Amino acid sequence: MEGRRISATNPRVARRVAVASTSKKKRRVMNNNSVKKLFRREISSKPHRQSSVVLPFLMKRTKVIEIVAAHDILFTLSHSGLCVAFSRHTNNRICSLNVTPDQVIRSLFYNKNNHSLITVSVYASDNFSSLKCRSTKIDYITRGQPDAGFPLFHSDSLKWPGFVEFDDVNAKVLTYSAQDSPGIMLLIFDRAPSHVPLKILSIEDGTVLKAFNHLLHRNKKVEFIEQFNEKLLVKQENENLQILDVRTSELMEVNRSEFMTPSAFIFLYENQLFLTFRNRTVSVWNFRGELVTSFEDHLLWHPDSNTNNIYITSDQDLIISYCKAEPDDHRNTAAGSINISNILTGKCLAKIDAMNGRHGSKDDGTRSDGSQIRSTVTEALEDITALFYDEERNEIYTGNRHGLIHVWSN
């Protein structure tokens, strides 16, 4: 199991993404012809109704770090910790999800099972030392009543080294409390000189399914240990990648010259594959250690493989990312592109850049003081810090370092 983990000390570091296994749905796929008809609209920051909550240290506009969309509502989270809900019908702000003046929201999770938004926050009142989760029904948010939500896991002490991890696939939220037993599936203990002790737990009740020692090379740093269902991926510094089947104990290795240590993973549960990100490039691998796909035009913009700028469709056939507009152009140009590629073939199916987006129309956003925000398509493709694809509406949402949200749609 892989999930999105938020730790108590730095809730945005070491974030891991799971691509949810969902039922097949009829979905319009963008192609090169439709991209030429894409247009961008800026969502206004002008509130639809006046909020009674005063947020003195959150009023400064900062970069967008996360975007979630559900039921025609767009949720945007800024670096300052401010989360705002916008209506896609009016493009106006509905409300802020920060229900107290000292609340700093660190991550969002849409719960499909009960149509609610879960926020993970820290608070100034306890010196930002512990994580607090809160669930709010989408219906309440639509009516501008974020305070109608309720706290989750309030009996858990989520102080360091505690964390919250969202498992999209199994529809579980796992918490690790410093005072309670953990509920995760893979426990990694402190390594011994020649091995690392591991335990596989049941996600349902915490039962130990298997306990074993995985042999290691002495005096070699462990670069990562990742688990995907029954497969365990282990990589040490300057050593081959090991893929262990924990049920059969079968071990295979991938030569270190073929598999370089990535900076991030995304596991594809539907296709039994995994993506790796390294030096702005994306690759697709299977669990036999074979390279499945290399992408022809998908050079990521951000060198740190920020997964907030990457979206995998629910059918796990497309990857949508903020990329370099021209992969062979090494100039420090400010504007990038939004690339849509097929995961299994590596082909670039569509691309939004300043050239094919300039024929579209646009609406101007409004600053909080009433003055107009105007930007060109090129400017809208600069400094993108978050990306989300709404499969229901066939729209791409991007946020940038200026705190602006742009909508790209047919």
mmCIF file of C-alpha atoms in Angstrom:
data_model
loop_
_atom_site.group_PDB
_atom_site.id
_atom_site.type_symbol
_atom_site.label_atom_id
_atom_site.label_comp_id
_atom_site.label_asym_id
_atom_site.label_seq_id
_atom_site.Cartn_x
_atom_site.Cartn_y
_atom_site.Cartn_z
ATOM 1 C CA MET A 1 0.000 0.000 0.000
ATOM 2 C CA GLU A 2 1.128 3.477 -0.788
ATOM 3 C CA GLY A 3 -0.528 6.570 0.482
ATOM 4 C CA ARG A 4 -0.186 10.272 1.011
ATOM 5 C CA ARG A 5 1.623 10.761 4.288
ATOM 6 C CA ILE A 6 1.654 13.976 6.296
ATOM 7 C CA SER A 7 4.048 13.981 9.238
ATOM 8 C CA ALA A 8 3.750 16.046 12.381
ATOM 9 C CA THR A 9 6.921 18.059 11.927
ATOM 10 C CA ASN A 10 6.843 18.896 8.228
ATOM 11 C CA PRO A 11 3.448 17.937 6.834
ATOM 12 C CA ARG A 12 4.382 18.434 3.179
ATOM 13 C CA VAL A 13 7.674 16.550 3.128
ATOM 14 C CA ALA A 14 7.931 12.893 2.037
ATOM 15 C CA ARG A 15 4.514 12.965 0.498
ATOM 16 C CA ARG A 16 3.701 9.733 -1.299
ATOM 17 C CA VAL A 17 0.912 9.423 -3.830
ATOM 18 C CA ALA A 18 -1.345 6.454 -4.501
ATOM 19 C CA VAL A 19 -3.389 6.289 -7.670
ATOM 20 C CA ALA A 20 -6.839 5.124 -6.726
ATOM 21 C CA SER A 21 -8.315 1.992 -8.260
ATOM 22 C CA THR A 22 -11.760 3.085 -9.408
ATOM 23 C CA SER A 23 -14.500 1.762 -11.626
ATOM 24 C CA LYS A 24 -14.269 2.461 -15.337
ATOM 25 C CA LYS A 25 -16.126 5.573 -16.391
ATOM 26 C CA LYS A 26 -16.925 7.161 -19.696
ATOM 27 C CA ARG A 27 -14.455 9.986 -20.106
ATOM 28 C CA ARG A 28 -13.709 12.418 -22.877
ATOM 29 C CA VAL A 29 -10.027 12.293 -23.763
ATOM 30 C CA MET A 30 -8.304 15.457 -24.912
ATOM 31 C CA ASN A 31 -6.539 15.225 -28.233
ATOM 32 C CA ASN A 32 -4.504 17.587 -30.343
ATOM 33 C CA ASN A 33 -7.603 19.027 -32.018
ATOM 34 C CA SER A 34 -9.387 19.800 -28.781
ATOM 35 C CA VAL A 35 -6.317 21.374 -27.219
ATOM 36 C CA LYS A 36 -6.473 24.182 -29.742
ATOM 37 C CA LYS A 37 -9.897 25.008 -28.355
ATOM 38 C CA LEU A 38 -8.752 25.129 -24.741
ATOM 39 C CA PHE A 39 -9.135 28.428 -23.028
ATOM 40 C CA ARG A 40 -8.061 29.789 -19.696
ATOM 41 C CA ARG A 41 -10.125 31.589 -17.105
ATOM 42 C CA GLU A 42 -8.822 33.057 -13.887
ATOM 43 C CA ILE A 43 -10.911 32.299 -10.841
ATOM 44 C CA SER A 44 -11.690 35.425 -8.938
ATOM 45 C CA SER A 45 -10.551 35.862 -5.361
ATOM 46 C CA LYS A 46 -13.475 38.189 -4.702
ATOM 47 C CA PRO A 47 -15.613 36.467 -2.035
ATOM 48 C CA HIS A 48 -19.162 35.436 -2.842
ATOM 49 C CA ARG A 49 -20.144 36.166 0.743
ATOM 50 C CA GLN A 50 -18.258 37.873 3.506
ATOM 51 C CA SER A 51 -16.548 35.476 5.872
ATOM 52 C CA SER A 52 -16.854 36.095 9.604
ATOM 53 C CA VAL A 53 -13.506 34.425 10.271
ATOM 54 C CA VAL A 54 -10.554 36.784 10.504
ATOM 55 C CA LEU A 55 -7.258 35.243 9.396
ATOM 56 C CA PRO A 56 -4.647 37.896 10.189
ATOM 57 C CA PHE A 57 -1.541 35.892 9.243
ATOM 58 C CA LEU A 58 -3.093 34.191 6.217
ATOM 59 C CA MET A 59 -4.168 37.243 4.232
ATOM 60 C CA LYS A 60 -1.020 37.488 2.128
ATOM 61 C CA ARG A 61 -1.342 35.802 -1.254
ATOM 62 C CA THR A 62 1.151 32.912 -1.568
ATOM 63 C CA LYS A 63 1.774 30.139 -4.059
ATOM 64 C CA VAL A 64 -0.760 27.369 -4.577
ATOM 65 C CA ILE A 65 0.556 23.993 -3.412
ATOM 66 C CA GLU A 66 -2.477 21.728 -3.785
ATOM 67 C CA ILE A 67 -5.705 21.599 -5.804
ATOM 68 C CA VAL A 68 -8.681 19.257 -5.354
ATOM 69 C CA ALA A 69 -11.991 19.358 -7.244
ATOM 70 C CA ALA A 70 -15.299 17.670 -6.433
ATOM 71 C CA HIS A 71 -18.963 18.347 -7.189
ATOM 72 C CA ASP A 72 -18.284 21.568 -9.112
ATOM 73 C CA ILE A 73 -16.245 22.969 -6.224
ATOM 74 C CA LEU A 74 -12.555 23.783 -6.558
ATOM 75 C CA PHE A 75 -10.465 23.619 -3.380
ATOM 76 C CA THR A 76 -7.120 25.406 -3.408
ATOM 77 C CA LEU A 77 -4.486 25.248 -0.692
ATOM 78 C CA SER A 78 -1.804 27.926 -0.515
ATOM 79 C CA HIS A 79 1.645 27.734 1.010
ATOM 80 C CA SER A 80 0.538 29.958 3.873
ATOM 81 C CA GLY A 81 -1.986 27.323 4.972
ATOM 82 C CA LEU A 82 -5.113 29.036 3.655
ATOM 83 C CA CYS A 83 -7.638 26.747 1.937
ATOM 84 C CA VAL A 84 -10.402 28.341 -0.143
ATOM 85 C CA ALA A 85 -13.413 26.764 -1.884
ATOM 86 C CA PHE A 86 -14.498 28.233 -5.233
ATOM 87 C CA SER A 87 -17.667 27.609 -7.209
ATOM 88 C CA ARG A 88 -17.060 26.426 -10.764
ATOM 89 C CA HIS A 89 -20.456 27.795 -11.741
ATOM 90 C CA THR A 90 -19.646 31.388 -10.803
ATOM 91 C CA ASN A 91 -15.824 31.241 -10.348
ATOM 92 C CA ASN A 92 -16.389 33.124 -7.083
ATOM 93 C CA ARG A 93 -15.128 32.181 -3.670
ATOM 94 C CA ILE A 94 -17.599 30.275 -1.509
ATOM 95 C CA CYS A 95 -15.747 30.199 1.802
ATOM 96 C CA SER A 96 -12.480 29.523 3.551
ATOM 97 C CA LEU A 97 -11.955 26.109 5.155
ATOM 98 C CA ASN A 98 -9.863 27.710 7.931
ATOM 99 C CA VAL A 99 -12.479 27.862 10.670
ATOM 100 C CA THR A 100 -10.271 29.402 13.387
ATOM 101 C CA PRO A 101 -7.833 32.334 13.141
ATOM 102 C CA ASP A 102 -4.809 30.197 14.102
ATOM 103 C CA GLN A 103 -5.496 27.210 11.811
ATOM 104 C CA VAL A 104 -2.847 26.406 9.200
ATOM 105 C CA ILE A 105 -4.031 23.721 6.762
ATOM 106 C CA ARG A 106 -1.283 21.456 5.424
ATOM 107 C CA SER A 107 -3.083 18.961 3.194
ATOM 108 C CA LEU A 108 -6.448 18.033 1.664
ATOM 109 C CA PHE A 109 -8.144 14.717 0.974
ATOM 110 C CA TYR A 110 -11.483 14.203 -0.773
ATOM 111 C CA ASN A 111 -13.392 11.283 0.743
ATOM 112 C CA LYS A 112 -15.433 9.776 -2.098
ATOM 113 C CA ASN A 113 -17.290 7.447 0.257
ATOM 114 C CA ASN A 114 -19.251 10.167 2.042
ATOM 115 C CA HIS A 115 -18.579 13.187 -0.206
ATOM 116 C CA SER A 116 -16.604 15.154 2.328
ATOM 117 C CA LEU A 117 -13.334 17.056 2.419
ATOM 118 C CA ILE A 118 -10.759 16.133 5.056
ATOM 119 C CA THR A 119 -8.295 18.821 6.067
ATOM 120 C CA VAL A 120 -5.084 18.157 7.979
ATOM 121 C CA SER A 121 -3.990 21.178 10.004
ATOM 122 C CA VAL A 122 -1.682 22.507 12.673
ATOM 123 C CA TYR A 123 -2.601 25.280 15.090
ATOM 124 C CA ALA A 124 -0.794 28.166 16.722
ATOM 125 C CA SER A 125 -2.585 27.440 20.007
ATOM 126 C CA ASP A 126 -0.420 24.326 20.520
ATOM 127 C CA ASN A 127 2.671 25.809 18.848
ATOM 128 C CA PHE A 128 1.982 23.905 15.604
ATOM 129 C CA SER A 129 3.161 20.711 17.302
ATOM 130 C CA SER A 130 0.397 18.247 16.377
ATOM 131 C CA LEU A 131 -1.791 17.351 13.416
ATOM 132 C CA LYS A 132 -5.549 17.782 13.579
ATOM 133 C CA CYS A 133 -7.931 16.266 11.024
ATOM 134 C CA ARG A 134 -11.373 17.629 10.239
ATOM 135 C CA SER A 135 -14.138 16.330 7.954
ATOM 136 C CA THR A 136 -16.673 18.645 6.309
ATOM 137 C CA LYS A 137 -19.520 17.537 4.053
ATOM 138 C CA ILE A 138 -19.460 19.023 0.560
ATOM 139 C CA ASP A 139 -23.075 20.126 1.060
ATOM 140 C CA TYR A 140 -22.051 22.278 4.025
ATOM 141 C CA ILE A 141 -19.199 23.811 2.049
ATOM 142 C CA THR A 142 -21.551 24.588 -0.836
ATOM 143 C CA ARG A 143 -23.748 26.512 1.611
ATOM 144 C CA GLY A 144 -20.715 28.357 2.995
ATOM 145 C CA GLN A 145 -20.799 26.547 6.347
ATOM 146 C CA PRO A 146 -17.306 25.102 6.860
ATOM 147 C CA ASP A 147 -17.742 25.266 10.636
ATOM 148 C CA ALA A 148 -20.411 22.543 10.332
ATOM 149 C CA GLY A 149 -17.652 19.948 10.011
ATOM 150 C CA PHE A 150 -16.341 17.800 12.845
ATOM 151 C CA PRO A 151 -12.914 16.674 14.091
ATOM 152 C CA LEU A 152 -11.455 13.246 13.325
ATOM 153 C CA PHE A 153 -9.087 11.098 15.391
ATOM 154 C CA HIS A 154 -9.264 13.545 18.294
ATOM 155 C CA SER A 155 -8.373 10.720 20.684
ATOM 156 C CA ASP A 156 -5.030 10.180 18.919
ATOM 157 C CA SER A 157 -1.927 12.121 19.866
ATOM 158 C CA LEU A 158 -0.508 13.030 16.460
ATOM 159 C CA LYS A 159 2.627 14.728 17.687
ATOM 160 C CA TRP A 160 6.071 13.889 16.325
ATOM 161 C CA PRO A 161 6.777 11.193 15.241
ATOM 162 C CA GLY A 162 3.090 10.812 14.501
ATOM 163 C CA PHE A 163 1.615 11.091 11.027
ATOM 164 C CA VAL A 164 -1.556 10.715 8.987
ATOM 165 C CA GLU A 165 -1.574 8.708 5.770
ATOM 166 C CA PHE A 166 -4.433 8.581 3.268
ATOM 167 C CA ASP A 167 -4.854 5.323 1.370
ATOM 168 C CA ASP A 168 -7.049 6.088 -1.643
ATOM 169 C CA VAL A 169 -7.146 2.508 -2.871
ATOM 170 C CA ASN A 170 -8.436 0.876 0.306
ATOM 171 C CA ALA A 171 -10.456 3.930 1.386
ATOM 172 C CA LYS A 172 -8.574 4.030 4.695
ATOM 173 C CA VAL A 173 -7.027 6.775 6.755
ATOM 174 C CA LEU A 174 -4.100 5.503 8.777
ATOM 175 C CA THR A 175 -2.728 7.316 11.782
ATOM 176 C CA TYR A 176 0.447 6.729 13.712
ATOM 177 C CA SER A 177 0.331 8.011 17.233
ATOM 178 C CA ALA A 178 3.385 8.213 19.454
ATOM 179 C CA GLN A 179 1.172 6.819 22.230
ATOM 180 C CA ASP A 180 -0.650 4.087 20.277
ATOM 181 C CA SER A 181 0.194 1.199 17.996
ATOM 182 C CA PRO A 182 0.547 2.045 14.312
ATOM 183 C CA GLY A 183 -1.939 0.938 11.667
ATOM 184 C CA ILE A 184 0.325 0.798 8.637
ATOM 185 C CA MET A 185 0.996 -2.273 6.522
ATOM 186 C CA LEU A 186 4.778 -2.167 6.427
ATOM 187 C CA LEU A 187 6.846 -1.577 9.554
ATOM 188 C CA ILE A 188 10.534 -0.882 9.045
ATOM 189 C CA PHE A 189 12.630 -1.195 12.177
ATOM 190 C CA ASP A 190 16.120 0.132 12.887
ATOM 191 C CA ARG A 191 18.571 -1.763 10.744
ATOM 192 C CA ALA A 192 21.179 -4.107 12.074
ATOM 193 C CA PRO A 193 24.611 -4.175 10.388
ATOM 194 C CA SER A 194 23.594 -6.944 7.958
ATOM 195 C CA HIS A 195 19.789 -6.813 7.818
ATOM 196 C CA VAL A 196 16.687 -4.726 8.440
ATOM 197 C CA PRO A 197 13.756 -6.182 10.449
ATOM 198 C CA LEU A 198 10.386 -5.837 8.697
ATOM 199 C CA LYS A 199 6.788 -6.632 9.561
ATOM 200 C CA ILE A 200 3.780 -6.809 7.260
ATOM 201 C CA LEU A 201 0.532 -5.896 9.033
ATOM 202 C CA SER A 202 -3.108 -6.238 8.125
ATOM 203 C CA ILE A 203 -4.607 -2.900 7.183
ATOM 204 C CA GLU A 204 -7.914 -3.925 8.769
ATOM 205 C CA ASP A 205 -6.917 -4.851 12.299
ATOM 206 C CA GLY A 206 -3.139 -4.561 12.590
ATOM 207 C CA THR A 207 -2.542 -8.314 12.746
ATOM 208 C CA VAL A 208 1.062 -9.260 11.985
ATOM 209 C CA LEU A 209 0.920 -11.171 8.726
ATOM 210 C CA LYS A 210 4.635 -11.763 8.393
ATOM 211 C CA ALA A 211 7.805 -10.816 10.239
ATOM 212 C CA PHE A 212 11.186 -11.293 8.626
ATOM 213 C CA ASN A 213 14.703 -9.904 8.223
ATOM 214 C CA HIS A 214 15.808 -8.606 4.848
ATOM 215 C CA LEU A 215 19.527 -9.056 4.261
ATOM 216 C CA LEU A 216 21.572 -5.938 3.498
ATOM 217 C CA HIS A 217 25.067 -5.134 2.320
ATOM 218 C CA ARG A 218 27.110 -3.991 5.270
ATOM 219 C CA ASN A 219 28.178 -0.348 5.431
ATOM 220 C CA LYS A 220 25.918 0.577 2.508
ATOM 221 C CA LYS A 221 23.261 3.257 2.936
ATOM 222 C CA VAL A 222 19.653 2.169 2.382
ATOM 223 C CA GLU A 223 18.284 4.580 -0.225
ATOM 224 C CA PHE A 224 14.692 3.378 -0.074
ATOM 225 C CA ILE A 225 12.383 0.556 0.978
ATOM 226 C CA GLU A 226 8.982 0.676 -0.745
ATOM 227 C CA GLN A 227 6.090 -1.764 -0.595
ATOM 228 C CA PHE A 228 3.459 -2.401 -3.263
ATOM 229 C CA ASN A 229 1.019 -5.177 -2.285
ATOM 230 C CA GLU A 230 3.203 -8.302 -1.967
ATOM 231 C CA LYS A 231 6.226 -6.714 -3.650
ATOM 232 C CA LEU A 232 9.024 -5.098 -1.680
ATOM 233 C CA LEU A 233 11.492 -2.777 -3.442
ATOM 234 C CA VAL A 234 14.843 -2.285 -1.706
ATOM 235 C CA LYS A 235 17.742 -0.194 -2.979
ATOM 236 C CA GLN A 236 21.091 0.440 -1.319
ATOM 237 C CA GLU A 237 23.720 2.913 -2.379
ATOM 238 C CA ASN A 238 25.692 1.701 -5.434
ATOM 239 C CA GLU A 239 23.846 -1.627 -5.382
ATOM 240 C CA ASN A 240 21.256 -3.307 -7.609
ATOM 241 C CA LEU A 241 17.534 -2.804 -7.080
ATOM 242 C CA GLN A 242 16.031 -5.784 -5.253
ATOM 243 C CA ILE A 243 12.402 -6.815 -5.828
ATOM 244 C CA LEU A 244 11.220 -9.280 -3.201
ATOM 245 C CA ASP A 245 7.934 -11.190 -3.247
ATOM 246 C CA VAL A 246 7.125 -11.372 0.463
ATOM 247 C CA ARG A 247 4.710 -14.287 -0.046
ATOM 248 C CA THR A 248 7.040 -16.606 -1.957
ATOM 249 C CA SER A 249 10.404 -15.086 -0.885
ATOM 250 C CA GLU A 250 11.378 -14.944 -4.567
ATOM 251 C CA LEU A 251 14.070 -12.306 -5.103
ATOM 252 C CA MET A 252 15.061 -10.659 -8.362
ATOM 253 C CA GLU A 253 17.555 -7.895 -9.044
ATOM 254 C CA VAL A 254 17.778 -5.043 -11.547
ATOM 255 C CA ASN A 255 21.258 -3.872 -12.453
ATOM 256 C CA ARG A 256 22.164 -0.551 -10.862
ATOM 257 C CA SER A 257 23.200 0.795 -14.267
ATOM 258 C CA GLU A 258 19.660 0.240 -15.550
ATOM 259 C CA PHE A 259 17.710 1.420 -12.490
ATOM 260 C CA MET A 260 18.968 4.637 -10.954
ATOM 261 C CA THR A 261 17.567 5.726 -7.596
ATOM 262 C CA PRO A 262 14.496 7.915 -8.260
ATOM 263 C CA SER A 263 13.367 10.905 -6.248
ATOM 264 C CA ALA A 264 9.710 9.792 -6.209
ATOM 265 C CA PHE A 265 7.381 6.880 -7.015
ATOM 266 C CA ILE A 266 3.772 6.583 -8.107
ATOM 267 C CA PHE A 267 2.301 3.081 -7.987
ATOM 268 C CA LEU A 268 -0.362 2.163 -10.566
ATOM 269 C CA TYR A 269 -2.614 -0.399 -8.921
ATOM 270 C CA GLU A 270 -4.818 -0.971 -11.968
ATOM 271 C CA ASN A 271 -1.906 -1.802 -14.268
ATOM 272 C CA GLN A 272 0.463 -3.402 -11.737
ATOM 273 C CA LEU A 273 3.163 -0.921 -12.749
ATOM 274 C CA PHE A 274 5.023 1.917 -11.082
ATOM 275 C CA LEU A 275 6.322 5.284 -12.230
ATOM 276 C CA THR A 276 9.713 6.630 -11.254
ATOM 277 C CA PHE A 277 10.827 10.260 -11.356
ATOM 278 C CA ARG A 278 14.468 11.248 -11.694
ATOM 279 C CA ASN A 279 16.114 14.388 -13.076
ATOM 280 C CA ARG A 280 12.791 15.641 -14.503
ATOM 281 C CA THR A 281 12.203 12.404 -16.454
ATOM 282 C CA VAL A 282 9.387 9.875 -15.979
ATOM 283 C CA SER A 283 9.716 6.131 -16.567
ATOM 284 C CA VAL A 284 7.296 3.214 -16.241
ATOM 285 C CA TRP A 285 8.435 -0.121 -14.780
ATOM 286 C CA ASN A 286 6.849 -3.484 -14.057
ATOM 287 C CA PHE A 287 7.594 -5.699 -11.071
ATOM 288 C CA ARG A 288 9.828 -7.975 -13.114
ATOM 289 C CA GLY A 289 12.258 -5.080 -13.167
ATOM 290 C CA GLU A 290 11.624 -4.275 -16.830
ATOM 291 C CA LEU A 291 11.394 -0.775 -18.255
ATOM 292 C CA VAL A 292 7.944 -0.524 -19.879
ATOM 293 C CA THR A 293 7.789 3.063 -21.103
ATOM 294 C CA SER A 294 9.983 6.073 -21.705
ATOM 295 C CA PHE A 295 8.162 9.273 -22.614
ATOM 296 C CA GLU A 296 8.887 11.109 -25.849
ATOM 297 C CA ASP A 297 7.924 14.614 -24.695
ATOM 298 C CA HIS A 298 7.366 14.761 -20.966
ATOM 299 C CA LEU A 299 10.301 16.559 -19.372
ATOM 300 C CA LEU A 300 9.017 17.818 -16.027
ATOM 301 C CA TRP A 301 9.400 21.473 -15.165
ATOM 302 C CA HIS A 302 10.323 21.010 -11.517
ATOM 303 C CA PRO A 303 13.549 19.114 -10.824
ATOM 304 C CA ASP A 304 12.289 17.890 -7.435
ATOM 305 C CA SER A 305 9.485 15.807 -9.024
ATOM 306 C CA ASN A 306 6.796 17.629 -7.080
ATOM 307 C CA THR A 307 3.802 15.316 -7.407
ATOM 308 C CA ASN A 308 1.397 18.216 -6.874
ATOM 309 C CA ASN A 309 2.202 19.112 -10.498
ATOM 310 C CA ILE A 310 1.322 15.628 -11.758
ATOM 311 C CA TYR A 311 -2.067 13.987 -12.254
ATOM 312 C CA ILE A 312 -2.796 10.354 -13.158
ATOM 313 C CA THR A 313 -6.281 9.635 -14.512
ATOM 314 C CA SER A 314 -8.470 7.110 -12.695
ATOM 315 C CA ASP A 315 -8.128 4.644 -15.587
ATOM 316 C CA GLN A 316 -4.365 5.016 -15.150
ATOM 317 C CA ASP A 317 -3.846 5.479 -18.875
ATOM 318 C CA LEU A 318 -2.857 9.169 -18.952
ATOM 319 C CA ILE A 319 -0.359 11.328 -17.093
ATOM 320 C CA ILE A 320 -0.844 15.102 -17.081
ATOM 321 C CA SER A 321 2.096 17.198 -15.912
ATOM 322 C CA TYR A 322 3.614 20.653 -15.921
ATOM 323 C CA CYS A 323 6.579 20.274 -18.284
ATOM 324 C CA LYS A 324 9.272 22.107 -20.153
ATOM 325 C CA ALA A 325 7.664 23.485 -23.317
ATOM 326 C CA GLU A 326 10.649 22.430 -25.438
ATOM 327 C CA PRO A 327 12.603 19.496 -23.954
ATOM 328 C CA ASP A 328 15.715 20.275 -26.005
ATOM 329 C CA ASP A 329 15.633 23.969 -25.126
ATOM 330 C CA HIS A 330 17.974 24.540 -22.176
ATOM 331 C CA ARG A 331 17.283 28.247 -21.933
ATOM 332 C CA ASN A 332 15.846 29.522 -18.669
ATOM 333 C CA THR A 333 12.453 30.389 -20.153
ATOM 334 C CA ALA A 334 9.698 31.277 -17.712
ATOM 335 C CA ALA A 335 6.712 29.588 -19.396
ATOM 336 C CA GLY A 336 6.242 25.841 -19.464
ATOM 337 C CA SER A 337 3.567 23.618 -20.940
ATOM 338 C CA ILE A 338 0.897 21.187 -19.765
ATOM 339 C CA ASN A 339 1.576 17.823 -21.379
ATOM 340 C CA ILE A 340 -0.871 14.918 -21.639
ATOM 341 C CA SER A 341 0.833 11.582 -22.404
ATOM 342 C CA ASN A 342 -0.178 7.933 -22.672
ATOM 343 C CA ILE A 343 1.376 5.955 -19.838
ATOM 344 C CA LEU A 344 1.705 2.664 -21.721
ATOM 345 C CA THR A 345 3.091 4.042 -25.002
ATOM 346 C CA GLY A 346 4.883 7.200 -23.867
ATOM 347 C CA LYS A 347 3.284 9.172 -26.711
ATOM 348 C CA CYS A 348 2.405 12.817 -26.133
ATOM 349 C CA LEU A 349 -1.308 13.055 -26.971
ATOM 350 C CA ALA A 350 -1.827 16.743 -26.307
ATOM 351 C CA LYS A 351 0.110 19.789 -25.205
ATOM 352 C CA ILE A 352 -0.974 23.180 -23.922
ATOM 353 C CA ASP A 353 1.643 25.843 -24.481
ATOM 354 C CA ALA A 354 1.802 29.495 -25.460
ATOM 355 C CA MET A 355 1.592 28.598 -29.148
ATOM 356 C CA ASN A 356 -1.571 26.488 -29.204
ATOM 357 C CA GLY A 357 -3.235 28.280 -26.332
ATOM 358 C CA ARG A 358 -3.018 31.838 -27.605
ATOM 359 C CA HIS A 359 -6.153 31.587 -29.770
ATOM 360 C CA GLY A 360 -8.390 30.996 -26.783
ATOM 361 C CA SER A 361 -10.419 33.564 -24.902
ATOM 362 C CA LYS A 362 -10.014 34.480 -21.266
ATOM 363 C CA ASP A 363 -11.840 36.089 -18.379
ATOM 364 C CA ASP A 364 -10.030 38.465 -16.058
ATOM 365 C CA GLY A 365 -9.844 37.759 -12.361
ATOM 366 C CA THR A 366 -10.353 40.336 -9.646
ATOM 367 C CA ARG A 367 -8.095 41.260 -6.753
ATOM 368 C CA SER A 368 -9.493 41.534 -3.264
ATOM 369 C CA ASP A 369 -9.294 45.322 -3.552
ATOM 370 C CA GLY A 370 -11.437 45.265 -6.697
ATOM 371 C CA SER A 371 -8.636 45.907 -9.209
ATOM 372 C CA GLN A 372 -8.404 43.652 -12.254
ATOM 373 C CA ILE A 373 -5.874 40.859 -12.654
ATOM 374 C CA ARG A 374 -4.878 40.458 -16.281
ATOM 375 C CA SER A 375 -2.466 37.898 -17.638
ATOM 376 C CA THR A 376 -1.695 36.393 -21.009
ATOM 377 C CA VAL A 377 -1.706 32.681 -21.768
ATOM 378 C CA THR A 378 2.084 32.739 -21.544
ATOM 379 C CA GLU A 379 1.924 34.313 -18.108
ATOM 380 C CA ALA A 380 -0.643 31.719 -17.030
ATOM 381 C CA LEU A 381 1.865 28.985 -17.945
ATOM 382 C CA GLU A 382 4.601 30.514 -15.807
ATOM 383 C CA ASP A 383 5.546 29.283 -12.332
ATOM 384 C CA ILE A 384 2.816 26.635 -12.031
ATOM 385 C CA THR A 385 3.015 25.069 -8.580
ATOM 386 C CA ALA A 386 -0.076 22.788 -8.526
ATOM 387 C CA LEU A 387 -2.118 20.919 -11.131
ATOM 388 C CA PHE A 388 -5.368 18.940 -11.052
ATOM 389 C CA TYR A 389 -7.529 17.362 -13.764
ATOM 390 C CA ASP A 390 -11.280 17.206 -13.150
ATOM 391 C CA GLU A 391 -12.358 14.110 -15.076
ATOM 392 C CA GLU A 392 -16.052 14.864 -14.636
ATOM 393 C CA ARG A 393 -15.821 18.314 -16.230
ATOM 394 C CA ASN A 394 -12.839 17.567 -18.505
ATOM 395 C CA GLU A 395 -10.994 20.592 -17.129
ATOM 396 C CA ILE A 396 -7.434 21.148 -15.993
ATOM 397 C CA TYR A 397 -6.817 23.472 -13.036
ATOM 398 C CA THR A 398 -3.438 25.031 -12.378
ATOM 399 C CA GLY A 399 -2.216 27.225 -9.540
ATOM 400 C CA ASN A 400 0.906 29.379 -9.581
ATOM 401 C CA ARG A 401 3.330 31.045 -7.209
ATOM 402 C CA HIS A 402 1.275 34.258 -7.294
ATOM 403 C CA GLY A 403 -1.701 32.459 -5.736
ATOM 404 C CA LEU A 404 -3.783 32.526 -8.935
ATOM 405 C CA ILE A 405 -5.878 29.618 -10.235
ATOM 406 C CA HIS A 406 -6.395 29.096 -13.977
ATOM 407 C CA VAL A 407 -8.979 26.840 -15.596
ATOM 408 C CA TRP A 408 -8.246 25.162 -18.932
ATOM 409 C CA SER A 409 -11.297 23.670 -20.607
ATOM 410 C CA ASN A 410 -12.914 22.860 -23.932
#
